[in-house]
Short mmCIF file of C-alpha atoms and ligand atoms in Angstrom, two decimals:
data_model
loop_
_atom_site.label_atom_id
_atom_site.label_comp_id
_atom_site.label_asym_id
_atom_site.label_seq_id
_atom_site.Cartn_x
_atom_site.Cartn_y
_atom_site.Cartn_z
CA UNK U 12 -28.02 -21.71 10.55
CA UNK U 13 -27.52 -19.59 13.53
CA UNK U 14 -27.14 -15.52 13.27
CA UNK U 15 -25.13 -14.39 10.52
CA UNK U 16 -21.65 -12.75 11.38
CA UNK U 17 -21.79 -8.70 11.47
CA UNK U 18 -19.08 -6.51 12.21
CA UNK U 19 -19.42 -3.21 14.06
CA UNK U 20 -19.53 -1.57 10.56
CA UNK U 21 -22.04 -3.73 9.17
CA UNK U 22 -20.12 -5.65 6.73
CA UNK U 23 -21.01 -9.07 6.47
CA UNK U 24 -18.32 -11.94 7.30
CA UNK U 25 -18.74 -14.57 4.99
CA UNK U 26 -15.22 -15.29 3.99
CA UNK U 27 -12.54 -17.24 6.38
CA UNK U 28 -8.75 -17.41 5.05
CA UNK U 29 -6.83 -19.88 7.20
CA UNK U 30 -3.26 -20.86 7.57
CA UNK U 31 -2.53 -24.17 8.24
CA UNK U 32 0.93 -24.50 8.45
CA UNK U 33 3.88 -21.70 9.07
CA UNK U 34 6.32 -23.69 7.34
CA UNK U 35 7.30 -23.79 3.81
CA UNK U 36 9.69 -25.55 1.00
CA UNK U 37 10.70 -21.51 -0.70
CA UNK U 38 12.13 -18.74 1.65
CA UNK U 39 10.89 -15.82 -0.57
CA UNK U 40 12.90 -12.95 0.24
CA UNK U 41 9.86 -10.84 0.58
CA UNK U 42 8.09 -12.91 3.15
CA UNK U 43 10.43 -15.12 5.15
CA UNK U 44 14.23 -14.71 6.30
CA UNK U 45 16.32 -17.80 5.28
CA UNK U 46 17.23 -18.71 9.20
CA UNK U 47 12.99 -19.20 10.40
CA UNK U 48 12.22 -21.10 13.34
CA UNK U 49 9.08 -22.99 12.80
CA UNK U 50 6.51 -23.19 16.04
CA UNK U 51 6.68 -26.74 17.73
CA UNK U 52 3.37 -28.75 16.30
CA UNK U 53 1.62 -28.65 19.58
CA UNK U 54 1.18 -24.77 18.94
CA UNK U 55 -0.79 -26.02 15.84
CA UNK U 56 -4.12 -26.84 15.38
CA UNK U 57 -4.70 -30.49 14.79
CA UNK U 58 -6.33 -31.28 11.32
CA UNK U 59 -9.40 -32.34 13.68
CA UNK U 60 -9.21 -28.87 15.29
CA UNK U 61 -9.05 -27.18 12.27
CA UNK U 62 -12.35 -29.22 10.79
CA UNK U 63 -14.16 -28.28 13.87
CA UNK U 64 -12.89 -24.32 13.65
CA UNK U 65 -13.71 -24.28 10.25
CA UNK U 66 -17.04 -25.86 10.70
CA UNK U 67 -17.48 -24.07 13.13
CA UNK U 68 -17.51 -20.62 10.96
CA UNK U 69 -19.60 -22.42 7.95
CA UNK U 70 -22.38 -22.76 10.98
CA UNK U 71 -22.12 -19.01 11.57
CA UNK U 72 -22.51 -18.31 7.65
CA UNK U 73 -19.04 -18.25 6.38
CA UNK U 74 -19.47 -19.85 2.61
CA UNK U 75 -16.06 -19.00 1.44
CA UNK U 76 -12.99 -21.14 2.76
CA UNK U 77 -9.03 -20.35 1.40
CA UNK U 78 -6.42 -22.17 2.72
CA UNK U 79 -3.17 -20.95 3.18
CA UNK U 80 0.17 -20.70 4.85
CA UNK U 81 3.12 -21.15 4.62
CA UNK U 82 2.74 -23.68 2.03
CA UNK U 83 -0.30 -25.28 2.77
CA UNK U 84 0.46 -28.36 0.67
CA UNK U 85 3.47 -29.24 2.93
CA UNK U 86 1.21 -30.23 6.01
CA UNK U 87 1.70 -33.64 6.30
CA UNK U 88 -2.14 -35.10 5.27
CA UNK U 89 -3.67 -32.05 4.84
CA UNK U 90 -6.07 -34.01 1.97
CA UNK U 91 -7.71 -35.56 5.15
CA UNK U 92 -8.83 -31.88 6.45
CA UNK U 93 -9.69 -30.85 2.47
CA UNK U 94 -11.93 -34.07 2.04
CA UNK U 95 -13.49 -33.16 5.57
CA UNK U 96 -14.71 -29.86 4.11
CA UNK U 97 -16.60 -31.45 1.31
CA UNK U 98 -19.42 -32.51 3.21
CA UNK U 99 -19.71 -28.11 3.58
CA UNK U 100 -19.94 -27.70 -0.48
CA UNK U 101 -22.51 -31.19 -0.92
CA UNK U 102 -24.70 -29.94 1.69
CA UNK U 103 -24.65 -25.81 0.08
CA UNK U 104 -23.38 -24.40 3.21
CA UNK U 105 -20.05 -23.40 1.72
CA UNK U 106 -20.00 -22.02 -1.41
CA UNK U 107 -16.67 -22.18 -2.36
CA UNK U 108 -13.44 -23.84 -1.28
CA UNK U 109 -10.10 -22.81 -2.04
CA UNK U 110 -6.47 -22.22 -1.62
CA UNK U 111 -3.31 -20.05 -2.39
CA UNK U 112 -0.12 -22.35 -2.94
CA UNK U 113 3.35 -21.68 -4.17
CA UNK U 114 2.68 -24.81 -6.50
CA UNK U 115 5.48 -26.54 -5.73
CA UNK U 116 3.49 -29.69 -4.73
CA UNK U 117 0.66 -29.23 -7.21
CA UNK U 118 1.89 -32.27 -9.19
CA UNK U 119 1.02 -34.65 -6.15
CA UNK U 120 -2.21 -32.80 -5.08
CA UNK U 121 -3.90 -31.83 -8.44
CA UNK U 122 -6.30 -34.86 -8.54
CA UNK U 123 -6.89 -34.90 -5.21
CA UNK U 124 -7.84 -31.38 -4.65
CA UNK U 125 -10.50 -31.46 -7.83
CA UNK U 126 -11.84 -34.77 -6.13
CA UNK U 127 -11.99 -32.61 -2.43
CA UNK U 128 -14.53 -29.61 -4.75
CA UNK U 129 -11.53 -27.55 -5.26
CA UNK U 130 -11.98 -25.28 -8.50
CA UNK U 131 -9.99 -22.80 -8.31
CA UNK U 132 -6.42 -22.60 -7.22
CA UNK U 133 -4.24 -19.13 -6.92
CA UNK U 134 -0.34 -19.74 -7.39
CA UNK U 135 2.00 -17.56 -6.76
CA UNK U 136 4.65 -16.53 -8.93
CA UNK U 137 6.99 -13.72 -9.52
CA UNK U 138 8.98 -14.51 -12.48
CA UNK U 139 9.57 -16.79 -15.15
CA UNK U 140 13.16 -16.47 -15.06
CA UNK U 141 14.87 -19.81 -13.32
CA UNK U 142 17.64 -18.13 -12.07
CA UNK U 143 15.86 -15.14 -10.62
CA UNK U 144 13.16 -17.79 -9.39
CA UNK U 145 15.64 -19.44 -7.26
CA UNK U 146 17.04 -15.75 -6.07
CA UNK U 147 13.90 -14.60 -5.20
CA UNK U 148 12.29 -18.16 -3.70
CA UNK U 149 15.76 -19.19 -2.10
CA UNK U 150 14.66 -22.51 -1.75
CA UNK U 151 12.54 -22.92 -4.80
CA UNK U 152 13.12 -24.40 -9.02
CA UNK U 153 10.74 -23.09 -11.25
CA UNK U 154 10.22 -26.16 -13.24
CA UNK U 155 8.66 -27.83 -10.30
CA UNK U 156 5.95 -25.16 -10.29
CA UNK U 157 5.57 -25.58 -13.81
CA UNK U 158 4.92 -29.32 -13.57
CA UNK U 159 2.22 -28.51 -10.72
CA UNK U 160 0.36 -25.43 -12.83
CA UNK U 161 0.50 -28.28 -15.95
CA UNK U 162 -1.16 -31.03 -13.57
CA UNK U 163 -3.90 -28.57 -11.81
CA UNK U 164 -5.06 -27.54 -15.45
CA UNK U 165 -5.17 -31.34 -16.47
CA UNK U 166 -7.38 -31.86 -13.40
CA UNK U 167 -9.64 -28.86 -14.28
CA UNK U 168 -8.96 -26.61 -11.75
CA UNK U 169 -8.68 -22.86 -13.01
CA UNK U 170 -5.69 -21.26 -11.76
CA UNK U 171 -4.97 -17.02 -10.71
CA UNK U 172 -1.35 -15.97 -11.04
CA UNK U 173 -0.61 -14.20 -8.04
CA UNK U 174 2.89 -11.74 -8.28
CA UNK U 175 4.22 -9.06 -6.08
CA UNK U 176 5.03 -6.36 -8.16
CA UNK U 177 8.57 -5.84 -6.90
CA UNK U 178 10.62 -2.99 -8.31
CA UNK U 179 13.76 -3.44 -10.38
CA UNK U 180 13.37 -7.69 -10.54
CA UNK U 181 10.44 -8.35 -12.40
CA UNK U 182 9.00 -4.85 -14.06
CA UNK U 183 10.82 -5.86 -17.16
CA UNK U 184 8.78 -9.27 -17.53
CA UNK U 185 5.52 -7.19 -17.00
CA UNK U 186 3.98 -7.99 -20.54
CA UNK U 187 5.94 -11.58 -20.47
CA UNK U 188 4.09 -12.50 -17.72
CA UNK U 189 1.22 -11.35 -19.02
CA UNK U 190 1.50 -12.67 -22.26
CA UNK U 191 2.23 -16.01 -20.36
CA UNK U 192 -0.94 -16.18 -18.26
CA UNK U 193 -3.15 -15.17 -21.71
CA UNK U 194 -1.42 -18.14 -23.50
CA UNK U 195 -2.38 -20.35 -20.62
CA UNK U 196 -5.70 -18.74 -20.17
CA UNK U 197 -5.15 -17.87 -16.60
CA UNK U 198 -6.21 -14.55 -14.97
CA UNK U 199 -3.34 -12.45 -12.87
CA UNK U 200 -3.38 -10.94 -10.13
CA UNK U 201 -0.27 -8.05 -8.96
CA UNK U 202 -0.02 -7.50 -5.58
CA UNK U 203 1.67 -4.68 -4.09
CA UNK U 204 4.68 -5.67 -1.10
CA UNK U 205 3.65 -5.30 2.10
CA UNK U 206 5.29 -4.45 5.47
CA UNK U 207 4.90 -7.90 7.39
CA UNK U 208 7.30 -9.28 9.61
CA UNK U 209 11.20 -8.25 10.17
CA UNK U 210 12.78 -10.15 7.02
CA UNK U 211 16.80 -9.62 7.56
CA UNK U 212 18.10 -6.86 5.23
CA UNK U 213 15.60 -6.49 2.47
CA UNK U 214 14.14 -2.81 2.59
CA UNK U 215 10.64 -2.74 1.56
CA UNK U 216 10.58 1.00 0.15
CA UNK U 217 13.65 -0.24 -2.65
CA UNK U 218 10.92 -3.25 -3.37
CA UNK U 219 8.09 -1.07 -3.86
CA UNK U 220 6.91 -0.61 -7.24
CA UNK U 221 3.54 0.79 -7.05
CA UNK U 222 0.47 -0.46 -8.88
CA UNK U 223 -0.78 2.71 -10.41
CA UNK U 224 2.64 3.06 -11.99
CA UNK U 225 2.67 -0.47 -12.95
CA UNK U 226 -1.03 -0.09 -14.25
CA UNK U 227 -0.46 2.74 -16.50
CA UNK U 228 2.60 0.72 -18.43
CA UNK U 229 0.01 -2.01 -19.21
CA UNK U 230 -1.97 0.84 -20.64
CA UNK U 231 0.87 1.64 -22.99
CA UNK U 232 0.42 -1.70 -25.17
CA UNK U 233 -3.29 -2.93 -24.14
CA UNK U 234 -6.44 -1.24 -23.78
CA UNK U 235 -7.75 -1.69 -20.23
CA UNK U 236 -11.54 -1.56 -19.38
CA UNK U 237 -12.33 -1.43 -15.48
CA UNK U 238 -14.35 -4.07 -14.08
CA UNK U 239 -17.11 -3.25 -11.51
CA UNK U 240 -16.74 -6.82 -10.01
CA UNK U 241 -15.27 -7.33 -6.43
CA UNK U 242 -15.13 -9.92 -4.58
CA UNK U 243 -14.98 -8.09 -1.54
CA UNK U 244 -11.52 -7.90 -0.82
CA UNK U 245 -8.17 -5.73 -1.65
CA UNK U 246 -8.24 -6.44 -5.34
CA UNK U 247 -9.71 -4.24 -8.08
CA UNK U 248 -10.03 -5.72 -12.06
CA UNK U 249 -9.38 -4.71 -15.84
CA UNK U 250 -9.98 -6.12 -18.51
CA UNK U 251 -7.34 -6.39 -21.39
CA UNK U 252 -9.44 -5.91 -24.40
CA UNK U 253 -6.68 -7.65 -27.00
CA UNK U 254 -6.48 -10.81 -24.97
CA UNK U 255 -9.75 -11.18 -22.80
CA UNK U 256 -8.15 -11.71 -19.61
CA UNK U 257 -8.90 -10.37 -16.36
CA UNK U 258 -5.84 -8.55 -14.55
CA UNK U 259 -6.36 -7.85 -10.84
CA UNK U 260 -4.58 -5.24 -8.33
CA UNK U 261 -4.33 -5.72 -4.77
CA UNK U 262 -2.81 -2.31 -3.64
CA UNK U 263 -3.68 -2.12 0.22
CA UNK U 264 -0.89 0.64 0.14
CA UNK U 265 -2.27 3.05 -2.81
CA UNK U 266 -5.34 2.79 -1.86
CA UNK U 267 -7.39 2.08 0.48
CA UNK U 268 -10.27 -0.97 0.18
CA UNK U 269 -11.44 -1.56 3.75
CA UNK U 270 -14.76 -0.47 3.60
CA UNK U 271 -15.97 -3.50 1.85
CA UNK U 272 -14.14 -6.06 3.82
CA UNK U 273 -16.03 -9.27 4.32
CA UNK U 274 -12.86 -11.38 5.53
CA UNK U 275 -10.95 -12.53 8.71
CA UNK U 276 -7.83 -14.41 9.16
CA UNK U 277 -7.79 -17.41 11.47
CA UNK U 278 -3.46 -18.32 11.89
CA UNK U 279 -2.33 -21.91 11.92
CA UNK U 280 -2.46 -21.82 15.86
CA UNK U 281 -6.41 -20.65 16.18
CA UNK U 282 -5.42 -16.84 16.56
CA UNK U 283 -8.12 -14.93 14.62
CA UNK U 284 -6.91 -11.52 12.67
CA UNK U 285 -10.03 -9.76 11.79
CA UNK U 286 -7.93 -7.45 9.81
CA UNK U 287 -4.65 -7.95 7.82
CA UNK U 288 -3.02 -4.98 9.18
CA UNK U 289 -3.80 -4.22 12.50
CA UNK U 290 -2.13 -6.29 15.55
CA UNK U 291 -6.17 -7.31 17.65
CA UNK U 292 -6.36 -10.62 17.33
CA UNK U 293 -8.77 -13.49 19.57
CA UNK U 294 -7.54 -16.98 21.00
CA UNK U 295 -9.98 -19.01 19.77
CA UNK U 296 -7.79 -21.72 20.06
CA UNK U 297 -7.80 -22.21 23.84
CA UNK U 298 -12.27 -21.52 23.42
CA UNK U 299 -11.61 -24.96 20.96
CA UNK U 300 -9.30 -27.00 23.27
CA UNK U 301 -10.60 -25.98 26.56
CA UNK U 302 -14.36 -27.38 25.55
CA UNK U 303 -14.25 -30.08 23.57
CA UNK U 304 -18.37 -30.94 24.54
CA UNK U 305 -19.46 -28.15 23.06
CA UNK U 306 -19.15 -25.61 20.44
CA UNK U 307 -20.89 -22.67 22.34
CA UNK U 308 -18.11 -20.86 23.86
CA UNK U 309 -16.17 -20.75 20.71
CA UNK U 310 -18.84 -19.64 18.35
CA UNK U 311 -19.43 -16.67 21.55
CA UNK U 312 -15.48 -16.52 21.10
CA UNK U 313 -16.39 -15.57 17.45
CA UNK U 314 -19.17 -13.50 17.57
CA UNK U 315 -17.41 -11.27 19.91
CA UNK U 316 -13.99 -11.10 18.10
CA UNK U 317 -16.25 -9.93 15.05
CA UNK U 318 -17.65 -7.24 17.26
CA UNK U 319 -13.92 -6.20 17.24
CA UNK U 320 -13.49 -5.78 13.59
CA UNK U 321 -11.43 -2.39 13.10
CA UNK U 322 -12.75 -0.31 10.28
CA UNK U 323 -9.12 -0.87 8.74
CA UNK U 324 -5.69 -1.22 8.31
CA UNK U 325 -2.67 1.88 8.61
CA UNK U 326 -0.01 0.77 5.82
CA UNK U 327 1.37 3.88 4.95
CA UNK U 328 4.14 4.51 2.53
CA UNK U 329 3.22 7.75 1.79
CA UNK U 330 5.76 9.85 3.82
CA UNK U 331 8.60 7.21 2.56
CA UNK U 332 8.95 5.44 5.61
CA UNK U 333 7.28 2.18 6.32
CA UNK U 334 4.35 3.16 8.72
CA UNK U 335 1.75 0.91 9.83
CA UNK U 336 4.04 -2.12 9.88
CA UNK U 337 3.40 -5.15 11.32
CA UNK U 338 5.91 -8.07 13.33
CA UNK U 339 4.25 -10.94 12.65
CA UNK U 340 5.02 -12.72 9.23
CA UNK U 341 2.94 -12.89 6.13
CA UNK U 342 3.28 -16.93 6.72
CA UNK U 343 2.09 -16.88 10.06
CA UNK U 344 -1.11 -15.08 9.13
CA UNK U 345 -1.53 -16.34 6.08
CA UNK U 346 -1.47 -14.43 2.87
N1 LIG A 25 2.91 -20.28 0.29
C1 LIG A 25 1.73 -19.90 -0.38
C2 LIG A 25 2.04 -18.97 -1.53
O1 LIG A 25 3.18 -18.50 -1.63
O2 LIG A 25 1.13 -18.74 -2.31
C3 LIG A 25 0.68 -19.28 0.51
C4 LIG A 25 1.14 -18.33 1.56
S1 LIG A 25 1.93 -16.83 0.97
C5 LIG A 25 2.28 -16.04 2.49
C6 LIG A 25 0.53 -15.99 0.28
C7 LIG A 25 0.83 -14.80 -0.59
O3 LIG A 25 1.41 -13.79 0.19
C8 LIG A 25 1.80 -15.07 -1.72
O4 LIG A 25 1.17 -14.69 -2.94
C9 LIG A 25 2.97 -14.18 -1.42
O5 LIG A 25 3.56 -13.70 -2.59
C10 LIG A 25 2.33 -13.09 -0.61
N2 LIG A 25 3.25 -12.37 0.25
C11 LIG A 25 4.13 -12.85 1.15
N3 LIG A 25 4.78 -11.85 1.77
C12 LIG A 25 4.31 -10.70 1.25
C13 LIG A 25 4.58 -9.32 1.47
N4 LIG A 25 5.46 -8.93 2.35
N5 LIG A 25 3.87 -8.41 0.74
C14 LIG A 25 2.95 -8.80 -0.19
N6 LIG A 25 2.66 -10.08 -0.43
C15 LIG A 25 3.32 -11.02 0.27
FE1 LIG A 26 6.53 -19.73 1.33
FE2 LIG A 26 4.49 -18.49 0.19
FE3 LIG A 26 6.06 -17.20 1.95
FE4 LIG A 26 7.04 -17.83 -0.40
S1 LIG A 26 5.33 -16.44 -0.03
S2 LIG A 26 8.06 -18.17 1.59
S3 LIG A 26 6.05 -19.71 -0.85
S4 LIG A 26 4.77 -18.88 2.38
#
């Protein structure tokens, strides 16, 4: 293996999220406005593109993979670029591959995915009301995505329950849910909304229920031990010591988690984010295309987009107005 990956701050990069698609069957309110235009498919990276890319970064030392979109599962034979990636976790160089799905196609991928090395799958879900499902999806019916969360646990993958905490629709399911998950033995994951992309009229400061308040109504029915683990990322973890599972809190917004970032963001058209909030981002898609002999000029495409790495992001609802936002959508980047 060549040189590891170092940013300026001396945080290792061993994680890669990529989006593979910017399209998607749901048109949550929080993420996408219903009218989107989609980029034309020669934007995209080709699946054989993306296996290169991605091997590309296992070469350089990334051993974590998530795929994302948009709705990854919607890219027409995107099994062909999971299967591709398998050869990474049989050889040891990657250490784990997953993704983050609505679920709405789980039912047809399950099998398929567990075959591919897939373990561990998060879903996202806001409610388990149908009706406010399809108000806050547009586009989506629950019972779809409770046929695919049936099939990936009867394939054995281990599913995360992903929600955005999201003020005045689902704070009165907040021990439903996570009565739900316990039942079902998954782990769950609140996330607080963030300020990506113009989405039509929805104002993010009515949306914004904040974790800590959230948090300390859990603490009201369930006593909650703090976790030391993290996986590097936005999200801390409790325990709930009545029902053994593991709650997590991604709160980029209350506080702040940069310091132990080990991830970048590579969009479905080879545009690497090497941070979530900030605007920097390297073509490493034209370094791909423009030298197909060789790999050198992307990995140096890479290495110096990691020298880039900002120390962090500037979300700021502190002073009540949306500071620090950013245009591009949540399904471009890839949540
Ligand atoms: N379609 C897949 C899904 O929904 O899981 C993957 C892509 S989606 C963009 C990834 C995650 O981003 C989802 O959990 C979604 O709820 C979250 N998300 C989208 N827009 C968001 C926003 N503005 N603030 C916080 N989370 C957001
Ligand atoms: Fe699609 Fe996921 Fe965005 Fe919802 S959050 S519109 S499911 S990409």
């Amino acid at each position: 293996m060549s040189t590891p990956l170092i940013d300026p701050f001396l945080r290792p990069i061993s994680y890669l999220r990529v989006s593979v698609t910017d399209r998607c069957d749901f048109r949550c309110v929080y993420c996408m406005s219903e009218n989107m235009t989609f980029l034309p498919k020669k934007e995209l990276l080709t699946l054989e593109e993306l296996d290169r890319m991605c091997s590309t970064f296992v070469r350089l030392g990334v051993e974590k993979l998530r795929i994302t979109g948009g709705e990854p599962l919607v890219r027409r034979d995107i099994m062909t670029f999971f299967r591709g990636m398998t050869r990474h976790l049989e050889s040891g160089a990657l250490r784990e591959l997953t993704l983050t799905t609505n679920g709405s196609q789980l039912g047809r991928f399950a099998d398929a995915l567990f075959d591919a090395g897939v373990r561990r799958v998060n879903v996202s879900l806001d409610t388990l009301d149908e009706t406010k499902f399809a108000d806050i999806t547009r586009w989506g019916r629950l019972g779809q995505v409770m046929k695919g969360i049936d099939a990936a646990q009867k394939a054995g993958l281990r599913i995360k329950i992903n929600a955005v905490a999201l003020k005045g629709f689902n704070e009165d399911e907040l021990f439903t849910i996570t009565e739900w998950c316990a039942g079902r033995d998954m782990d769950l994951t609140w996330i607080e909304v963030m300020p990506m992309g113009d989405i039509g009229n929805e104002d993010r400061l009515d949306q914004y229920w904040k974790l800590d308040d959230l948090r300390a109504r859990l603490g009201e029915r369930y006593t909650l031990t703090d976790l030391p683990e993290s996986t590097g990322g936005p999200a801390r973890y409790v325990r709930l010591e009545e029902t053994g599972q593991k709650i997590g809190f991604i709160t980029p917004l209350t506080h702040n988690f940069c310091e132990s970032c080990n991830r970048v963001r590579l969009t479905c058209t080879g545009e690497l984010f090497m941070c979530l909030g900030q605007e920097d981002n390297a073509d490493l898609r034209a370094a791909l295309r423009n030298h197909p002999e060789s790999d050198a000029v992307l990995e140096a495409a890479i290495r110096s987009a990691i020298e880039r790495k900002p120390k962090g992001h500037d979300f700021d609802y502190s002073r009540q107005t949306v500071d620090g936002r950013v245009s591009r959508h949540m399904s471009h980047t890839g949540g």
